[in-house]
Coordinates of C-alpha atoms and ligand atoms in Angstrom, one line a residue:
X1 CA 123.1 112.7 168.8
X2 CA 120.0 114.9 169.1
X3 CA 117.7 115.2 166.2
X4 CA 117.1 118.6 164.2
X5 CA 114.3 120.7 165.7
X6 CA 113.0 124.3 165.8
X7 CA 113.6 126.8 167.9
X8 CA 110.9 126.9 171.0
X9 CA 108.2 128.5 169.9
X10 CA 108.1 127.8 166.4
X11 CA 105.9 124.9 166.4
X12 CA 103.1 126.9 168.5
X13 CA 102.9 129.7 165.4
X14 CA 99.2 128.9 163.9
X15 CA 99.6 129.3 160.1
X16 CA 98.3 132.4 158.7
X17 CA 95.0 132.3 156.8
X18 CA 94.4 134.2 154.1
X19 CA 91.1 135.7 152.8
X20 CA 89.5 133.2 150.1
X21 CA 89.7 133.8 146.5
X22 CA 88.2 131.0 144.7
X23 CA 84.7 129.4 145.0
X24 CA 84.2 126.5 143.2
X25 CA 82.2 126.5 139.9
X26 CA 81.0 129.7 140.5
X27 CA 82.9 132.7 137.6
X28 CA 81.6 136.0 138.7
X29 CA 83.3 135.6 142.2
X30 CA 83.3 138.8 144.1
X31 CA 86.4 138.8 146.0
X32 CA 85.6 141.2 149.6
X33 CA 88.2 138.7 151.8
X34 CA 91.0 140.9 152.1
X35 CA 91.1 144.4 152.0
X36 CA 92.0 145.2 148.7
X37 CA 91.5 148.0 146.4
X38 CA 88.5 147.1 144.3
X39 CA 89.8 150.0 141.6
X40 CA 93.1 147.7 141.3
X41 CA 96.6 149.4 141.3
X42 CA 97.0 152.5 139.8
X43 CA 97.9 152.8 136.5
X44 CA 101.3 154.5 136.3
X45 CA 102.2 151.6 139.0
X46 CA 101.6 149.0 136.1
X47 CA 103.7 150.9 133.6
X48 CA 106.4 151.4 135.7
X49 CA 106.6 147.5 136.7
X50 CA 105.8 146.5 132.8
X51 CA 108.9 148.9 132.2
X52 CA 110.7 147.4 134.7
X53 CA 110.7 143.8 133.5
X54 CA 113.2 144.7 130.7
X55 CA 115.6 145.0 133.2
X56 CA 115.5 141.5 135.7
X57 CA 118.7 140.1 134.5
X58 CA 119.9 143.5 137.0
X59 CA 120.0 143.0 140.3
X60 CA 117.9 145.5 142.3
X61 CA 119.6 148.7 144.5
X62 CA 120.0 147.7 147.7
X63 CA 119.7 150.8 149.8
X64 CA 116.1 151.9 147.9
X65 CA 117.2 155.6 148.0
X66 CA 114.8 156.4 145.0
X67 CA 112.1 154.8 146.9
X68 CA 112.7 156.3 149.9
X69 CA 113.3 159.7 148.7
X70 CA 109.7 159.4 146.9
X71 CA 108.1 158.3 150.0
X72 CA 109.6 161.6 152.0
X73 CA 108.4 164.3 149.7
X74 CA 105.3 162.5 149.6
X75 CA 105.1 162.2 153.2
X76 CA 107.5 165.1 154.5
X77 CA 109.3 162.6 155.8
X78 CA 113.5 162.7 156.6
X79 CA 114.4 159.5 153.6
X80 CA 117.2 158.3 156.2
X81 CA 114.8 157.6 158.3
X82 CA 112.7 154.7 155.9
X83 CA 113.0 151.8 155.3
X84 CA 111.7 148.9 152.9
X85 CA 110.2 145.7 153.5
X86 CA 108.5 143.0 151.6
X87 CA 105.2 144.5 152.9
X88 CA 104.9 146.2 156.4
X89 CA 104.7 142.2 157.1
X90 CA 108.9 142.1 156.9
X91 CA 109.4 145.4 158.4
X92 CA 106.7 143.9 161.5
X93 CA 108.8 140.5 161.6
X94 CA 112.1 142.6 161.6
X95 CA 111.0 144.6 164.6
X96 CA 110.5 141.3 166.5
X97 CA 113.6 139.8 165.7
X98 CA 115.9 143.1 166.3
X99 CA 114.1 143.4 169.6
X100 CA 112.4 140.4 170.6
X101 CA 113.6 137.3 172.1
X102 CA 113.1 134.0 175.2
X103 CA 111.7 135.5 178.3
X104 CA 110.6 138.4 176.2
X105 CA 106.9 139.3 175.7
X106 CA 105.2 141.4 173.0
X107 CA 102.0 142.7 173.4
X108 CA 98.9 144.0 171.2
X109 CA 95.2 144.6 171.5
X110 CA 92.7 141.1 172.1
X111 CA 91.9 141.6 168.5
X112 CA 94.8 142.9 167.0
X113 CA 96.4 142.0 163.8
X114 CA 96.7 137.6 163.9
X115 CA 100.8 138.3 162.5
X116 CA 101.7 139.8 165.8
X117 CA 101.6 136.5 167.4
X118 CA 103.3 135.0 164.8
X119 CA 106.4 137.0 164.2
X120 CA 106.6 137.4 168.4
X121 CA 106.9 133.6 168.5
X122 CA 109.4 133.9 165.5
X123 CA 112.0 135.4 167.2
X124 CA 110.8 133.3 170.4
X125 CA 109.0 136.0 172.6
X126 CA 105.9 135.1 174.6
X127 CA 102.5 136.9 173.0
X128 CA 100.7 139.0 175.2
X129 CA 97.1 140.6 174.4
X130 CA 95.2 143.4 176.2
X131 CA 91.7 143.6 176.1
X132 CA 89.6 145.7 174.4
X133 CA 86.1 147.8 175.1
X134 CA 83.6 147.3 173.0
X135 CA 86.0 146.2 169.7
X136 CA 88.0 149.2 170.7
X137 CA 91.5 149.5 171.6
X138 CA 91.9 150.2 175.5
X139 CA 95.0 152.3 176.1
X140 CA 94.7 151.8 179.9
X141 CA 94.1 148.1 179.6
X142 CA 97.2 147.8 176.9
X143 CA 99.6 149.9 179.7
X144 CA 98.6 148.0 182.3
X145 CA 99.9 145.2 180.8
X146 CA 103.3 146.4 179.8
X147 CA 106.0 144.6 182.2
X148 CA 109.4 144.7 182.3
X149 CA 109.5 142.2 180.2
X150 CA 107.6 143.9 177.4
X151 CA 109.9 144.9 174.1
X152 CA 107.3 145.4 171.6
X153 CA 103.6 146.6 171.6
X154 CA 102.2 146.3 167.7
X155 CA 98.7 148.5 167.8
X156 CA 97.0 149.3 164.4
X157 CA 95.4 152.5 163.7
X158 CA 92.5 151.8 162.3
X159 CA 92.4 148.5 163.4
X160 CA 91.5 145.2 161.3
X161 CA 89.1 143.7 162.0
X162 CA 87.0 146.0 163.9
X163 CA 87.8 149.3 161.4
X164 CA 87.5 151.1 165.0
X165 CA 90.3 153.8 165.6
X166 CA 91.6 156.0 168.8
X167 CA 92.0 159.2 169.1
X168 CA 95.5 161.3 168.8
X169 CA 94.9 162.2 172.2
X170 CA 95.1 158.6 172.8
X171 CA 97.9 157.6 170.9
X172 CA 99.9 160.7 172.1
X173 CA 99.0 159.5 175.6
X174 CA 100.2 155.7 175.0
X175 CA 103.2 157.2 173.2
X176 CA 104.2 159.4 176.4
X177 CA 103.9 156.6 178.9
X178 CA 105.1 153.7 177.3
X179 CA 108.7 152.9 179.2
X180 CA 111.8 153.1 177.2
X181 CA 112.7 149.4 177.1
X182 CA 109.6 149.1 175.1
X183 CA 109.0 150.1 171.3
X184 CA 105.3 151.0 170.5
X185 CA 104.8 150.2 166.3
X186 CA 102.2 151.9 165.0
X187 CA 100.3 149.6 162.5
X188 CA 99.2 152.1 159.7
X189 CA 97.9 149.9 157.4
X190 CA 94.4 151.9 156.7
X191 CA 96.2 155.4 157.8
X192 CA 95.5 156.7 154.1
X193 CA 91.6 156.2 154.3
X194 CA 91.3 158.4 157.0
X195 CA 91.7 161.9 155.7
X196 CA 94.7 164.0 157.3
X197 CA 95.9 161.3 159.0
X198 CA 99.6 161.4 159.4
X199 CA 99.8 157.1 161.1
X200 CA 101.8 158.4 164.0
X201 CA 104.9 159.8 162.4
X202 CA 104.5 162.9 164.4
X203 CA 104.8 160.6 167.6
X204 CA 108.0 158.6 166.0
X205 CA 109.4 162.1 165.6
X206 CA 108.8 162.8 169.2
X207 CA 109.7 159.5 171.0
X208 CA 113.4 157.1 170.7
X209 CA 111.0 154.3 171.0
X210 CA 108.2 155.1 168.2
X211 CA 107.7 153.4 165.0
X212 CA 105.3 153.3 162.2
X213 CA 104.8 151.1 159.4
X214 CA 102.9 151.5 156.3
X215 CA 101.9 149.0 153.1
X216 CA 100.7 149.7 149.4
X217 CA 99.2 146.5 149.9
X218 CA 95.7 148.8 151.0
X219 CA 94.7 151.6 149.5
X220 CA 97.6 151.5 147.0
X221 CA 96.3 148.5 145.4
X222 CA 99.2 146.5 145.6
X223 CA 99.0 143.3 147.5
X224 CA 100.5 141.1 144.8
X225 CA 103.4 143.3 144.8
X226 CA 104.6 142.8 148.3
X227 CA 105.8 146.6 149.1
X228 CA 105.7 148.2 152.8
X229 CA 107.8 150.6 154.4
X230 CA 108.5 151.9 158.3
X231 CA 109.6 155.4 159.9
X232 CA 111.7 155.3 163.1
X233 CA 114.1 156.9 164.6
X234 CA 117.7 156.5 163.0
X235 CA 119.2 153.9 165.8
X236 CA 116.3 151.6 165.0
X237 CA 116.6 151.9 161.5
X238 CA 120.0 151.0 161.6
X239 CA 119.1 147.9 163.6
X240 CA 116.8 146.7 161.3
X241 CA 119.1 147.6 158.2
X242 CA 121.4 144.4 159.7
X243 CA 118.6 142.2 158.9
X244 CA 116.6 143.3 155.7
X245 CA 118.2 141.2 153.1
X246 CA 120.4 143.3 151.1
X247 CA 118.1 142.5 147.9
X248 CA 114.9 142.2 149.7
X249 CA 113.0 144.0 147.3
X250 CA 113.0 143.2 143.4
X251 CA 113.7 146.6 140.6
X252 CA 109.9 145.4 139.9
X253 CA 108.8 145.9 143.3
X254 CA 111.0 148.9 144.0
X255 CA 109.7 150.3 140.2
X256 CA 105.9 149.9 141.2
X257 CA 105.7 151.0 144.5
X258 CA 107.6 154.6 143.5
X259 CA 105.2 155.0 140.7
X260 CA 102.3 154.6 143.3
X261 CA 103.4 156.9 145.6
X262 CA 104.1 159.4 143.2
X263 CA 100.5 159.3 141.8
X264 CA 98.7 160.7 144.9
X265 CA 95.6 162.0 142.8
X266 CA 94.9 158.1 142.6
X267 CA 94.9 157.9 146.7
X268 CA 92.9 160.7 147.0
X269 CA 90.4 159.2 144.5
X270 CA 90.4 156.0 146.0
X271 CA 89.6 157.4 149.5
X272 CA 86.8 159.5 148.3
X273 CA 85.0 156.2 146.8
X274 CA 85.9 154.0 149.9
X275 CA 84.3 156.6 152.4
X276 CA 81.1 157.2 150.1
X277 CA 80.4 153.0 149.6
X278 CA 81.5 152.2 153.1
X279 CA 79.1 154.5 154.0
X280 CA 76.6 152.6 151.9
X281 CA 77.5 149.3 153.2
X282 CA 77.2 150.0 156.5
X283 CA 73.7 151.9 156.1
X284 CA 72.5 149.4 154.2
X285 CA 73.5 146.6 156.4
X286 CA 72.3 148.0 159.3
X287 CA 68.7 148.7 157.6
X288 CA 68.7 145.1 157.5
X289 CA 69.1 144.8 161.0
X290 CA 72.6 144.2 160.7
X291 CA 74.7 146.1 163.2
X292 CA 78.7 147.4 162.5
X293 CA 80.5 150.0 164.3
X294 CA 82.0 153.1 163.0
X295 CA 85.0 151.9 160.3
X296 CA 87.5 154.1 159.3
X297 CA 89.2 151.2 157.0
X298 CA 87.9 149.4 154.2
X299 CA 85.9 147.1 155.7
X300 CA 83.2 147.1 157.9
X301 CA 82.8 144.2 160.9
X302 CA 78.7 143.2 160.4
X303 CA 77.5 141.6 163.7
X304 CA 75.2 139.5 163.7
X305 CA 73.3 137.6 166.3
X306 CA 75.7 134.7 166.9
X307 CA 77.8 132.6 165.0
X308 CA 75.4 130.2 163.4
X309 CA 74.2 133.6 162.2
X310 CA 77.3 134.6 160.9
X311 CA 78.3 131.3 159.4
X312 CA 74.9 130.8 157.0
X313 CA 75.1 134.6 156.3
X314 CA 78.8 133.9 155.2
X315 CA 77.3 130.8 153.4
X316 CA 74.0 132.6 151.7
X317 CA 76.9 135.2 150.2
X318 CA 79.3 132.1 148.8
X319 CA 75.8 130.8 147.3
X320 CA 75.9 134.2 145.5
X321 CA 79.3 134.3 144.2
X322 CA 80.7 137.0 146.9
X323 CA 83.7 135.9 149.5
X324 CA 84.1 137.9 152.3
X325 CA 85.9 137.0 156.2
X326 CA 84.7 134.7 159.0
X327 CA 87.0 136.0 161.8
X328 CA 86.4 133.6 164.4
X329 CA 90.2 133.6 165.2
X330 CA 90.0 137.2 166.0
X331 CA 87.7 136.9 168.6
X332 CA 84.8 137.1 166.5
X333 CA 83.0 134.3 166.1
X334 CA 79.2 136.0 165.6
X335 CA 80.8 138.7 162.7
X336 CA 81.9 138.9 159.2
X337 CA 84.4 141.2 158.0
X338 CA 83.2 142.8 154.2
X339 CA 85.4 144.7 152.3
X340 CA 84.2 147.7 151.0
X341 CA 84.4 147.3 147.2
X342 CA 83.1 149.3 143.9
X343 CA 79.6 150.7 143.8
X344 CA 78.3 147.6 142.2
X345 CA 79.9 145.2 144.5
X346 CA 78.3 147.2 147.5
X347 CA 75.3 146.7 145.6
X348 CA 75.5 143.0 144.8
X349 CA 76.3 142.4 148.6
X350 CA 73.5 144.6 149.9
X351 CA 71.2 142.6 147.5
X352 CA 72.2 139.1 148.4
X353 CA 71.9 140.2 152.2
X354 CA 68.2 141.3 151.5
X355 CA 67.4 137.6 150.6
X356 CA 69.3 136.3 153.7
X357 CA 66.6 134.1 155.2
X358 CA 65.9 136.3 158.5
X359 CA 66.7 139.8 157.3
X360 CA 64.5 142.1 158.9
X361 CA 64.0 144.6 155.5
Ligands
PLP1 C1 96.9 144.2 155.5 C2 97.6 144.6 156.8 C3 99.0 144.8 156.8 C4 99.8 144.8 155.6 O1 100.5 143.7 155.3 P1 101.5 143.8 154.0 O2 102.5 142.8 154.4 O3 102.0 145.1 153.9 O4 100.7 143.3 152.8 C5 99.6 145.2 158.0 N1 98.8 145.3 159.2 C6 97.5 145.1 159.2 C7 96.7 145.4 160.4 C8 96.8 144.7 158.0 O5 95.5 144.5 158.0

């Protein structure tokens, strides 16, 4: 008789770790860990999922047409073409299943996204990373790594951690010379805080082997919620279709997240703010000798001069009540990742750093 085990490959997965969120003893925590929205959801989102809770002895529609019809006037997308996940974290983990298995590999950028390796050693594939230049993605590097062998490349656009972002000149370029064994998912997490960006949906228009996936876990507010969504061509869509639970998403979920992306005016103002105090976190870092590069996300990756550095500046913030990322196990073991948050919190952060023992201001 042999005894129960996984599947190879399972055992290898390193747990996810999620930003902190409590500090003990300490009330007034300032929570900058994991790219939230500091404003919170918007408000017609709460309604609608307040509303909504009358009605959870009903079991939820399955096919999300009200949802996805929402998401394509919004977006000028084609509804058919959408679909709904339990944040772009299912649709991500669907993608590697559908396509992804033994023998397999699926590739992303050095410091890319710490689920890719996780859902490519779900459905069993071998992880693959490309490097980067300068905490930029490398579309040369990330092609010459693509094999026959390669089913998946997961890139984010801006990435997390490093906020950095390529080009559409890039991207167009990566889309046209991936192969056709290989899908290319474009990880648009941040796509709404960069102004007129579309996340690649022009490219999945253009390509069989293009997707993008999207979350109102960001700049929507909506984390707690659990709400993402991907556009692909129709033969992937009905791939993944065989495999999203037919109630994946609760009437609360699917209630919320319509609301939000009905209530545009709140993106817009949220964008607006995250641009003017990222702006302000960044300056004022670096006036205290503390270097990031460009973001184009909510968070800005502070350098600092190595990671006993990086560690006591992450400590000197816990001693003032504020949380933010160590993100050694992305590669950087000398940075912090800080969420951009309200103009007080940018304040408060910038204040604590100018007592860091060391800071140059
Ligand atoms: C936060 C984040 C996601 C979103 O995950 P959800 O499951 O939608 O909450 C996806 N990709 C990246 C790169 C992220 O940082």
């Amino acid at each position: 008789m042999t005894r129960i085990s996984p599947q190879p490959g399972i055992m290898d997965i390193e747990l996810y770790q999620g930003g902190a969120s409590h500090l003990a003893g300490v009330t007034d925590v300032l929570k900058l860990s994991s790219n939230e929205n500091p404003f919170g959801p918007s408000p017609a989102a709460v309604q609608a999922v307040s509303e909504a809770a009358a009605k959870l002895h009903r079991y939820p529609s399955t096919d999300h047409a009200a949802l996805r019809a929402a998401i394509g006037a919004v977006h000028d997308l084609d509804p058919d073409r959408l679909i709904i996940g339990v944040g772009s974290d299912e649709v991500l983990t669907w993608l590697a299943l559908a396509y992804a298995g033994p023998g397999d590999e699926v590739l992303y950028p050095e410091h890319g996204f710490s689920l890719y390796p996780i859902v490519a050693r779900a459905a069993g594939a071998t992880p693959v990373t490309a490097p980067e230049t300068a905490r930029r993605v490398d579309v040369d590097a990330i092609l010459a790594r693509v094999t026959p062998a390669t089913r998946l490349i997961y890139l984010a656009n801006p990435a997390n951690p490093t906020g950095t972002m390529i080009g559409a000149d890039e991207m167009t370029r990566l889309a046209a010379a991936v192969p056709e064994s290989c899908i290319l998912v474009l990880d648009g997490a941040y796509a709404e805080f960069v102004d007129g960006y579309d996340g690649g949906a022009a490219l999945v228009d253009r390509h069989p082997n293009v997707v993008m996936t999207r979350t109102l876990s960001k700049i929507y507010g909506l984390g707690g919620l659990r709400v993402g969504w991907g556009y692909a061509p129709r033969a992937i869509i009905d791939v993944l279709n065989r495999i999203r639970g037919p109630f994946n998403m609760s009437n609360v979920a699917l209630a919320g997240a319509e609301a939000a992306i009905r209530d545009q005016e709140f993106v817009r103002t949220c964008r607006i703010a995250n641009a003017e105090q990222r702006a302000r976190l960044a300056g004022g870092l670096a006036q205290l000798g503390i270097p990031s590069d460009e973001s184009h996300a909510n968070f800005v990756l502070a350098r600092f001069a190595d990671a006993d550095r990086a560690r006591a500046a992450d400590a000197h913030l816990k001693a003032h009540g504020i949380l933010v990322r160590l993100v050694a196990g992305y590669g950087f073991p000398e940075a912090l990742r800080i969420t951009v948050g309200r103009p007080q919190d940018v304040t408060r952060v910038l204040d604590a750093m100018a007592t860091f023992p060391g800071a140059t201001a």
